[in-house]
CSV table of C-alpha atoms (C1' of nucleotides) in Angstrom, one decimal:
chain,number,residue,atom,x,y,z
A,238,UNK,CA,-179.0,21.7,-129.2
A,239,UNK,CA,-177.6,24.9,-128.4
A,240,UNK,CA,-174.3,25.4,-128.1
A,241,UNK,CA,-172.2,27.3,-125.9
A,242,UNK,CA,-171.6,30.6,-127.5
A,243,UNK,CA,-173.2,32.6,-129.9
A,244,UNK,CA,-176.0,30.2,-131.0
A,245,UNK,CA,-177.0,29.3,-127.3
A,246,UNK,CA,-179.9,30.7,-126.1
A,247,UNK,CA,-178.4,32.1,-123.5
A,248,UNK,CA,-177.8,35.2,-125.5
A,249,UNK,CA,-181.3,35.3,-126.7
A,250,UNK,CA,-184.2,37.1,-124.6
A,251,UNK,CA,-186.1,34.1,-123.1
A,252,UNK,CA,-189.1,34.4,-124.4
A,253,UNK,CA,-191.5,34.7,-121.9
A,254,UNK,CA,-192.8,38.0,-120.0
A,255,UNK,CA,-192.1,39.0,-117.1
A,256,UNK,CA,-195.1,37.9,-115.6
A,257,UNK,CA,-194.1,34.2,-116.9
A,258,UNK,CA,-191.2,34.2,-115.5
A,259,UNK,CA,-192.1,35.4,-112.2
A,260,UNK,CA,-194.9,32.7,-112.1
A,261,UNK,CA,-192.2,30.1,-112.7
A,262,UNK,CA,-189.9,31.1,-109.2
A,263,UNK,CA,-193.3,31.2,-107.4
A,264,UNK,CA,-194.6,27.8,-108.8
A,265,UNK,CA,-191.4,26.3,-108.1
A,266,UNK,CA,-191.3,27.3,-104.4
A,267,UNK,CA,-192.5,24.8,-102.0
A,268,UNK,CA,-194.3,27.3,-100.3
A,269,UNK,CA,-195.9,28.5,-103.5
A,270,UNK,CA,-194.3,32.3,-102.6
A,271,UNK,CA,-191.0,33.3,-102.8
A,272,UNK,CA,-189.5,36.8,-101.8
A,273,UNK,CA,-188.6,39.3,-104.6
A,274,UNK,CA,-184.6,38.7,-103.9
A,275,UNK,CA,-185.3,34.7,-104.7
A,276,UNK,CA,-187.6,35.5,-107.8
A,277,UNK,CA,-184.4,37.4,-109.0
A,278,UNK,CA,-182.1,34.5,-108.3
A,279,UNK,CA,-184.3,32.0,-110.4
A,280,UNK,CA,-184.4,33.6,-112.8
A,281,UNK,CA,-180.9,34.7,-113.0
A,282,UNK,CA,-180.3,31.3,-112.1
A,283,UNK,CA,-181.6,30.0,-115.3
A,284,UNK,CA,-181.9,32.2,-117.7
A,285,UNK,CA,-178.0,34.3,-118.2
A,286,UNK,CA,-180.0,36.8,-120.4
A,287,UNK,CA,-181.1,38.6,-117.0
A,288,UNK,CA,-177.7,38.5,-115.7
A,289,UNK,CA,-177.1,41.4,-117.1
A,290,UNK,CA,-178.9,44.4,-116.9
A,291,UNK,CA,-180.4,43.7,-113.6
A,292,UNK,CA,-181.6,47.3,-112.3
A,293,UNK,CA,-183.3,47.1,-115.8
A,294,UNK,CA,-185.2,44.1,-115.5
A,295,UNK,CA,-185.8,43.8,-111.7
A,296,UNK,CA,-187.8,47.2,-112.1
A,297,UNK,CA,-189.6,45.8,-114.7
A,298,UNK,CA,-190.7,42.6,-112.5
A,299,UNK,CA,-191.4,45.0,-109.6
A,300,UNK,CA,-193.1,46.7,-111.4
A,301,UNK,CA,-195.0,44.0,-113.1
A,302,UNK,CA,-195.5,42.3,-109.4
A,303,UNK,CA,-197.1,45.7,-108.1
A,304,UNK,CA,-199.1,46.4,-110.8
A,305,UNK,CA,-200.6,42.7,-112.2
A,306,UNK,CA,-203.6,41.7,-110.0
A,307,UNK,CA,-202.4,37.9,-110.6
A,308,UNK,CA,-199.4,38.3,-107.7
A,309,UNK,CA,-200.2,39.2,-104.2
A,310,UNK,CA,-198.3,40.0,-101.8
A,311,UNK,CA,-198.0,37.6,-98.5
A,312,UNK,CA,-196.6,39.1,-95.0
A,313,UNK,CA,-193.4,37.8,-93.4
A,314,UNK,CA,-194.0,35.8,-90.3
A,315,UNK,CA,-192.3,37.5,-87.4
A,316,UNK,CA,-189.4,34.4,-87.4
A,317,UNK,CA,-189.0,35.2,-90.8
A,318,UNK,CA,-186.4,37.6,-90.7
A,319,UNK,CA,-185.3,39.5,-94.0
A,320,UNK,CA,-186.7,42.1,-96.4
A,321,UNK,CA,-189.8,42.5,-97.8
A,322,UNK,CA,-193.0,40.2,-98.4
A,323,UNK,CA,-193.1,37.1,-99.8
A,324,UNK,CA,-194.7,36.8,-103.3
A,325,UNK,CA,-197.6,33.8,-104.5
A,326,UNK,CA,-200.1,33.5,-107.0
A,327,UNK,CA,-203.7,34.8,-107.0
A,328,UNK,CA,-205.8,32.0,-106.1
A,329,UNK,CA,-207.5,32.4,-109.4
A,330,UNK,CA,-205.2,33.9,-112.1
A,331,UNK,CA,-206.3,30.3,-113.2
A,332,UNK,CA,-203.9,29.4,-116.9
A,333,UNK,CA,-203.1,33.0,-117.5
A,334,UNK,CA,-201.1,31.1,-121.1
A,335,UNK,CA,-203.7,29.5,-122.2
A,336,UNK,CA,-203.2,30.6,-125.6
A,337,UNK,CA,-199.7,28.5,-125.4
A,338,UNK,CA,-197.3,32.0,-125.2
A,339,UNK,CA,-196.0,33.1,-122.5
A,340,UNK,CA,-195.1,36.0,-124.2
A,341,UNK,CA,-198.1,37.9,-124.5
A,342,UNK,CA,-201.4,36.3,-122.1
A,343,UNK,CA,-204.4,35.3,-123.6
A,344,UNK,CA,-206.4,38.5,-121.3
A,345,UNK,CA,-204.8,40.3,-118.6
A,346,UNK,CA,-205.9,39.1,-115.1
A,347,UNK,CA,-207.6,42.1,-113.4
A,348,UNK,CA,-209.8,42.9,-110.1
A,349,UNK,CA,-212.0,45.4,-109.9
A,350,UNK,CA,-210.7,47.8,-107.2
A,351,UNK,CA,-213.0,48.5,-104.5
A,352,UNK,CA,-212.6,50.6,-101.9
A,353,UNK,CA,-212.3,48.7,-98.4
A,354,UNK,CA,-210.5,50.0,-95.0
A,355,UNK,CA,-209.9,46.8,-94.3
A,356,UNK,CA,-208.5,45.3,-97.6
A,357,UNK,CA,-205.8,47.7,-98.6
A,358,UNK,CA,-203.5,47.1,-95.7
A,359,UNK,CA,-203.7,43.1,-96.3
A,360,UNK,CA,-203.1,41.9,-99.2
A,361,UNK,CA,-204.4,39.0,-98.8
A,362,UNK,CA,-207.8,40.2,-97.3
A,363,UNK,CA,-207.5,42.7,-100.1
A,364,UNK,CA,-206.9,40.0,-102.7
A,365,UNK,CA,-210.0,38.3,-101.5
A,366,UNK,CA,-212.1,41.3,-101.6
A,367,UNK,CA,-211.1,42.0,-104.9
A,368,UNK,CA,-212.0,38.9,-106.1
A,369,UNK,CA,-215.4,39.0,-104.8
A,370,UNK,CA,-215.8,42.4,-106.6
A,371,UNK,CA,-213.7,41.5,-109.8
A,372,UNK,CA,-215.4,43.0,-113.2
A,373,UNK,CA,-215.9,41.1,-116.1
A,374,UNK,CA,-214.5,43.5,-118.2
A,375,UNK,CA,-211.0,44.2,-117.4
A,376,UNK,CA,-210.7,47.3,-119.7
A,377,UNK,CA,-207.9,49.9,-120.1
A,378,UNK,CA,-205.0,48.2,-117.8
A,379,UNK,CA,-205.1,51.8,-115.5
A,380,UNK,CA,-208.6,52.0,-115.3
A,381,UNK,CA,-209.5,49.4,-112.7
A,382,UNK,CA,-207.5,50.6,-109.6
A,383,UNK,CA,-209.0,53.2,-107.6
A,384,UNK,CA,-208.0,55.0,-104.4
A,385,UNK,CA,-205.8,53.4,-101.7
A,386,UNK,CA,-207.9,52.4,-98.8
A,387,UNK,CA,-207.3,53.4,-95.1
A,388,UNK,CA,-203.8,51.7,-93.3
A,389,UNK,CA,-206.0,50.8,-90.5
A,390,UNK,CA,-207.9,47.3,-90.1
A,391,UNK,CA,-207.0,44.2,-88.2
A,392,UNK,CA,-208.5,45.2,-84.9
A,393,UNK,CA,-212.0,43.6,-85.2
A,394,UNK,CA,-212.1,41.7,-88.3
A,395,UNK,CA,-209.8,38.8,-86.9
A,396,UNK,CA,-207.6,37.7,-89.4
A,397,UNK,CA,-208.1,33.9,-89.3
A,398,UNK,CA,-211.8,34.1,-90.2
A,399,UNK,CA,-210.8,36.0,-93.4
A,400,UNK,CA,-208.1,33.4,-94.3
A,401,UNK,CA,-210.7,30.7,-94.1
A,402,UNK,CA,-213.3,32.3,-96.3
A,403,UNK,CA,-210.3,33.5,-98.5
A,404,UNK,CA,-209.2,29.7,-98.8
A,405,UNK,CA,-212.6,28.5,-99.3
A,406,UNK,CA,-214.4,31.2,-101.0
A,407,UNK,CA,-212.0,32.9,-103.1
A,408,UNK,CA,-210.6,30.1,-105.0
A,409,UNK,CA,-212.6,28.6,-107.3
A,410,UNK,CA,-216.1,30.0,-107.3
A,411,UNK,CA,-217.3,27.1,-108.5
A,412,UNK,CA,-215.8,26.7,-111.2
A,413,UNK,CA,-213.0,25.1,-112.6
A,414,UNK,CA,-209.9,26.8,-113.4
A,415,UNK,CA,-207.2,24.4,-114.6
A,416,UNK,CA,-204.1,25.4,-112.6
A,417,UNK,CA,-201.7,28.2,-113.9
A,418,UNK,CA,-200.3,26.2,-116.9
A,419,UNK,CA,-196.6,27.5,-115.7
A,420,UNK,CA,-196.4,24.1,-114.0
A,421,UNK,CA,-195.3,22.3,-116.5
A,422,UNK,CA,-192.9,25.2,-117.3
A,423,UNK,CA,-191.5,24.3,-113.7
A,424,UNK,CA,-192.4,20.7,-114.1
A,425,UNK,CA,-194.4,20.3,-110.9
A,426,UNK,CA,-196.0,16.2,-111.0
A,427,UNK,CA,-199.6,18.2,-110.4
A,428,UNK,CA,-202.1,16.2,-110.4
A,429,UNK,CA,-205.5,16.2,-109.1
A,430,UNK,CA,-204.7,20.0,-107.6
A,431,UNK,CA,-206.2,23.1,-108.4
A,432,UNK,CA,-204.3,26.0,-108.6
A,433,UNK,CA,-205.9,28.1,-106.6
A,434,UNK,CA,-206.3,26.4,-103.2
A,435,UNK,CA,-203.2,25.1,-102.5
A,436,UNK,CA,-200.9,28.0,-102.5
A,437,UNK,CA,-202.9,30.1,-100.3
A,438,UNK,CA,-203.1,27.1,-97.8
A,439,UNK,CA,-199.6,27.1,-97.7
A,440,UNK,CA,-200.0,30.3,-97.1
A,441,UNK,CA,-201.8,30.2,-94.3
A,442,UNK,CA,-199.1,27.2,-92.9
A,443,UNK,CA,-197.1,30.1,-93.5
A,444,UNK,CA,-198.6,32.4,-91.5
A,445,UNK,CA,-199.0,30.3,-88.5
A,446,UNK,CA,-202.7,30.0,-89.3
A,447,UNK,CA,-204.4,27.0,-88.7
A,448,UNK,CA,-205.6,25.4,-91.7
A,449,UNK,CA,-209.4,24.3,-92.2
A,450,UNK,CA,-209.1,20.6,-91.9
A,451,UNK,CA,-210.2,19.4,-95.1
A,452,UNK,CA,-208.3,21.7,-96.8
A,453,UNK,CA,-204.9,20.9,-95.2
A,454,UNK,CA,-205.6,16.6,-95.6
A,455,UNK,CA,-205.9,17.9,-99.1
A,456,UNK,CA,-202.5,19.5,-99.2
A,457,UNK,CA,-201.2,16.6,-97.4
A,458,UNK,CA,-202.8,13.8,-99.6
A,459,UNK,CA,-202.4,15.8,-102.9
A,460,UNK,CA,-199.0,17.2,-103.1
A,461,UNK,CA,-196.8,15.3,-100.9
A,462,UNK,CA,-193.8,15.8,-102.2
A,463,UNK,CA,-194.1,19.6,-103.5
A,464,UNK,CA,-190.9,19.7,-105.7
A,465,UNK,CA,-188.7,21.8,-106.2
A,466,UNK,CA,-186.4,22.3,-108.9
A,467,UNK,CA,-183.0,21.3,-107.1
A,468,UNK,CA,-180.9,23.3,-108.8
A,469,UNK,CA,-180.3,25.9,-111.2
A,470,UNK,CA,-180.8,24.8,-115.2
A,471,UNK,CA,-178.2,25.0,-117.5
A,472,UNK,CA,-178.6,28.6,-119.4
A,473,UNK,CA,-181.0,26.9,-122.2
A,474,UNK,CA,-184.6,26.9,-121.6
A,475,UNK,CA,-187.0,24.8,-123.8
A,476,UNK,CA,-188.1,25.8,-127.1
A,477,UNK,CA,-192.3,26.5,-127.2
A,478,UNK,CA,-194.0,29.8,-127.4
A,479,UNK,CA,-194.8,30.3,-131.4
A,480,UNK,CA,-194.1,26.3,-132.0
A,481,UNK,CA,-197.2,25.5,-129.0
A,482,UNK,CA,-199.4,28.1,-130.6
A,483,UNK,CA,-202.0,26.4,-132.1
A,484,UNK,CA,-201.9,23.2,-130.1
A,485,UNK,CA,-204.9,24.7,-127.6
A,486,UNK,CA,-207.9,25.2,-129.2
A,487,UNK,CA,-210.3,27.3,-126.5
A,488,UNK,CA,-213.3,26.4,-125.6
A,489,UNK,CA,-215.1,28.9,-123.6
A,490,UNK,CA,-217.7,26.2,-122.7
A,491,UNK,CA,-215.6,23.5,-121.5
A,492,UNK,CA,-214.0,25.0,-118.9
A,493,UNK,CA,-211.1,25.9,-120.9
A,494,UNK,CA,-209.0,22.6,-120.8
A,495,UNK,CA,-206.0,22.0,-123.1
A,496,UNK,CA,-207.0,20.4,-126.1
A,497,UNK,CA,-203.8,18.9,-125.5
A,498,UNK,CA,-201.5,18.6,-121.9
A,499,UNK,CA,-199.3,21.4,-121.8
A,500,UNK,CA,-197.0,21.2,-124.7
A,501,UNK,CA,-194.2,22.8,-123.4
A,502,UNK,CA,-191.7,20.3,-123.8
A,503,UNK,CA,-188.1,20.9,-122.7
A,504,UNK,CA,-185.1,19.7,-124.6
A,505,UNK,CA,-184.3,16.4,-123.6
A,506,UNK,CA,-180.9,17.1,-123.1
A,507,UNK,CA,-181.7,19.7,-120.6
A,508,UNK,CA,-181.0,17.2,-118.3
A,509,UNK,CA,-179.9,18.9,-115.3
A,510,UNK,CA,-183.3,19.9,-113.8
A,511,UNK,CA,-186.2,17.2,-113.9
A,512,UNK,CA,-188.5,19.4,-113.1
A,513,UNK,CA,-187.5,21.0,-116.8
A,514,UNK,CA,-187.5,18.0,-118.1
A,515,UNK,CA,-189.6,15.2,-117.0
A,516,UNK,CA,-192.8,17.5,-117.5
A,517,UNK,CA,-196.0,16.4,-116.5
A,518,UNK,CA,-198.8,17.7,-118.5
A,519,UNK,CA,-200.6,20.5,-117.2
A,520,UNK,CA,-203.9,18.4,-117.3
A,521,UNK,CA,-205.4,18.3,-114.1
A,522,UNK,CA,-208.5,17.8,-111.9
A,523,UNK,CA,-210.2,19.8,-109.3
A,524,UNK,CA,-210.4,17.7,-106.0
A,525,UNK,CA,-214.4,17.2,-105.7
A,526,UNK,CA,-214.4,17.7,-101.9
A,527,UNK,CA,-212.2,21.0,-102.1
A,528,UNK,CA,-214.1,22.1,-105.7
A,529,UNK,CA,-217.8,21.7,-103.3
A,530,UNK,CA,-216.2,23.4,-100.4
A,531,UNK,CA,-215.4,26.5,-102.3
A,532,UNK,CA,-218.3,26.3,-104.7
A,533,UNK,CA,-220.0,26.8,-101.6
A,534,UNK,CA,-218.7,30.4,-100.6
A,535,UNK,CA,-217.4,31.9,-103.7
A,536,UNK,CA,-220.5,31.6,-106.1
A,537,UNK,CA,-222.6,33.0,-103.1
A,538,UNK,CA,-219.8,35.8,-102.5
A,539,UNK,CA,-219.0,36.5,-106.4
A,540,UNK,CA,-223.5,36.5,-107.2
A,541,UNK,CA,-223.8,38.9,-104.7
A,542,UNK,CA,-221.1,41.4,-105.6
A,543,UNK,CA,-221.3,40.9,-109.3
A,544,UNK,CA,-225.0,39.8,-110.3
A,545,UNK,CA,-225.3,36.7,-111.8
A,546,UNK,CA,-222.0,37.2,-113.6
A,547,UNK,CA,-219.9,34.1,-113.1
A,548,UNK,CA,-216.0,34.5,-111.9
A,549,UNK,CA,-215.3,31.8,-115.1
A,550,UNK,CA,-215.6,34.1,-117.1
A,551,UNK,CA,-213.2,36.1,-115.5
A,552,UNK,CA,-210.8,34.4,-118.3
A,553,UNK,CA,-212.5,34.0,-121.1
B,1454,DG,C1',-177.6,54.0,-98.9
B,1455,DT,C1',-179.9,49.9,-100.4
B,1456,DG,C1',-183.7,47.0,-101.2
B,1457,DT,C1',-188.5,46.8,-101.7
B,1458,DG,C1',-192.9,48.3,-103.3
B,1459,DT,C1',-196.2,51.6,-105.7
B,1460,DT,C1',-197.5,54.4,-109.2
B,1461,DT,C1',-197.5,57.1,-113.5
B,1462,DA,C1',-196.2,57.5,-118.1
B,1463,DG,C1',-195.0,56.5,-122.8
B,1464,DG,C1',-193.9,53.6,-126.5
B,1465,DA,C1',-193.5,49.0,-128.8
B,1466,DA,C1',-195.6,45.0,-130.2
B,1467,DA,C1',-199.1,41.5,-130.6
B,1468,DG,C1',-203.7,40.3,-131.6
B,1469,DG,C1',-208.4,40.9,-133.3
C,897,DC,C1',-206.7,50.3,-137.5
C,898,DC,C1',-207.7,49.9,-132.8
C,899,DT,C1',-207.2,47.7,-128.4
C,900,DT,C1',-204.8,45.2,-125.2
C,901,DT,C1',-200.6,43.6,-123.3
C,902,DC,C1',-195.9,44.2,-122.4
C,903,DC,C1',-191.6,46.7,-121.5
C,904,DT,C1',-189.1,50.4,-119.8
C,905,DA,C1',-188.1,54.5,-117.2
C,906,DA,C1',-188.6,57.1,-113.5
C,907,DA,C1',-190.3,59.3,-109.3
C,908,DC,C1',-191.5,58.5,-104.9
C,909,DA,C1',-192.3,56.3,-100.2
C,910,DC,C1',-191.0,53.2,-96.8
C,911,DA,C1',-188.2,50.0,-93.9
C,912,DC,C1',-183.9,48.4,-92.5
DNA sequence: GTGTGTTTAGGAAAGG
DNA sequence: CCTTTCCTAAACACAC
């Protein structure tokens, strides 16, 4: 156990990236998005290495939230007064730590730029563009962005009926992408949920947009009690990163399951948070009604953009 | 001015 | 060794 002082670990670096960490607010929001302020407060919250420094660091994640294809960027409602967007996942980042560290990701999520009018100014509409056009082969990390598209949209395209092919189309593309293993960093009870779906959903709750009806039952019968961890963890965070490695053994044609649930197993005596502690394995299942809606869209959408290339192996 | 968001750039480190 | 990912710094724009 760590002990206050020199050989806690709230000296040390915690050692996960930036991306990590900023996965972990997100995930533990009920809404699946969190503003930048509140991604700084977890994290400050439970890890005292980033209590210092902060102009350092908060660059970096701003940085890191700008640049990495795997955040998006979600509007405030008007009653939602404050500063700047709210934060959430791409749909399909999928387990973006496969490899068991969450220092360094297994391959760097990345869309394929495309130039759209009516993408840039919406990230979510960009986000789902993106994903139709994604490339296969995320090369050089500066290579994929092009040009910024034109501010204007929104005036014919009607918002709702890109949210709805977003929701449906853009996450799974028929396949199955096990959800962003950060969950059991965060300790979410997921089961039977796919990562992708769900967040932008809430999403879309957020936004005042009415929700396809099968999709929000889903959210509703699925994830009833969206967690939340209730309070801020003592400064220790749980041991993993080079001690997991090994425990996953890829394979690229099984749809890239854990060979084991997530082993990222908190101290026991990190009692404070259950959601750092009573960890549910990362092992879940795509909801077969959700999974055929999307597969519907998505392969359709991704086939046409891309050829025949398939969005699983977007990850592998 | 401050906070937020975008972008470029360079270097360190990990991984193959 | 080479490539990819991560970290950091910094400039800049924009909104409040």
């Amino acid at each position: 156990m760590p002990r206050p002082g020199k050989n806690s670990y709230s000296d040390q670096k915690p050692p996960y990236s930036y991306i990590s960490l900023t996965a972990m607010a997100i995930q533990s929001s009920t809404e699946k998005m969190l503003p930048l302020s509140d991604i700084y407060k977890f994290i400050m919250d439970r890890f005292p290495y980033y209590r210092e420094n902060t102009q350092r660091w908060q660059n970096s994640l701003r940085h890191n939230l700008s640049f990495n294809d795997c955040f998006i960027k979600i509007p405030r409602r008007p009653d939602q007064p404050g500063k700047g967007s709210f934060w959430a996942l791409h749909p399909d980042c999928g387990d973006m730590f496969e490899n068991g560290s969450f220092l360094r990701r297994r391959k760097r999520f990345k869309l394929l730029r495309v130039e759209h009018s009516a993408c840039k100014s919406n990230p979510v509409l960009h986000s789902y563009h993106s994903h139709a056009q994604h490339a296969l082969h995320p090369s050089h990390h500066h290579s994929g962005k092009l040009g910024v598209g034109h501010p204007e949209y929104l005036g014919s395209m009607g918002r709702l009926s890109h949210f709805q092919s977003y929701t449906l189309g853009g996450g799974q593309s028929g396949s199955f992408k096990h959800p962003f293993a950060i969950e059991s960093l965060i300790g979410r009870d997921y089961k039977g949920v796919m990562a992708s779906g769900l967040p932008i959903a809430s999403v879309m709750h957020h936004l005042g947009y009415p929700m396809p009806a099968q999709l929000g039952s889903m959210v509703n019968s699925v994830w009833p009690h969206v967690g939340m961890l209730s309070e801020p963890v003592s400064s220790d965070y749980p041991p993993f990163n080079v001690a997991v490695k090994g425990l996953y053994h890829h394979h690229p044609g099984s749809q890239s399951m854990p060979a084991v649930p997530m082993p990222i197993k908190p101290t026991p005596t990190l009692g404070t948070v259950p959601s750092l502690t009573g960890m549910t394995p990362g092992v879940t299942q795509l909801c077969p009604r959700t999974a055929a809606l999307m597969e519907r869209d998505a392969t359709a959408l991704v086939e046409e953009k891309s050829g025949s290339l398939h969005p699983a192996l977007l990850q592998s």
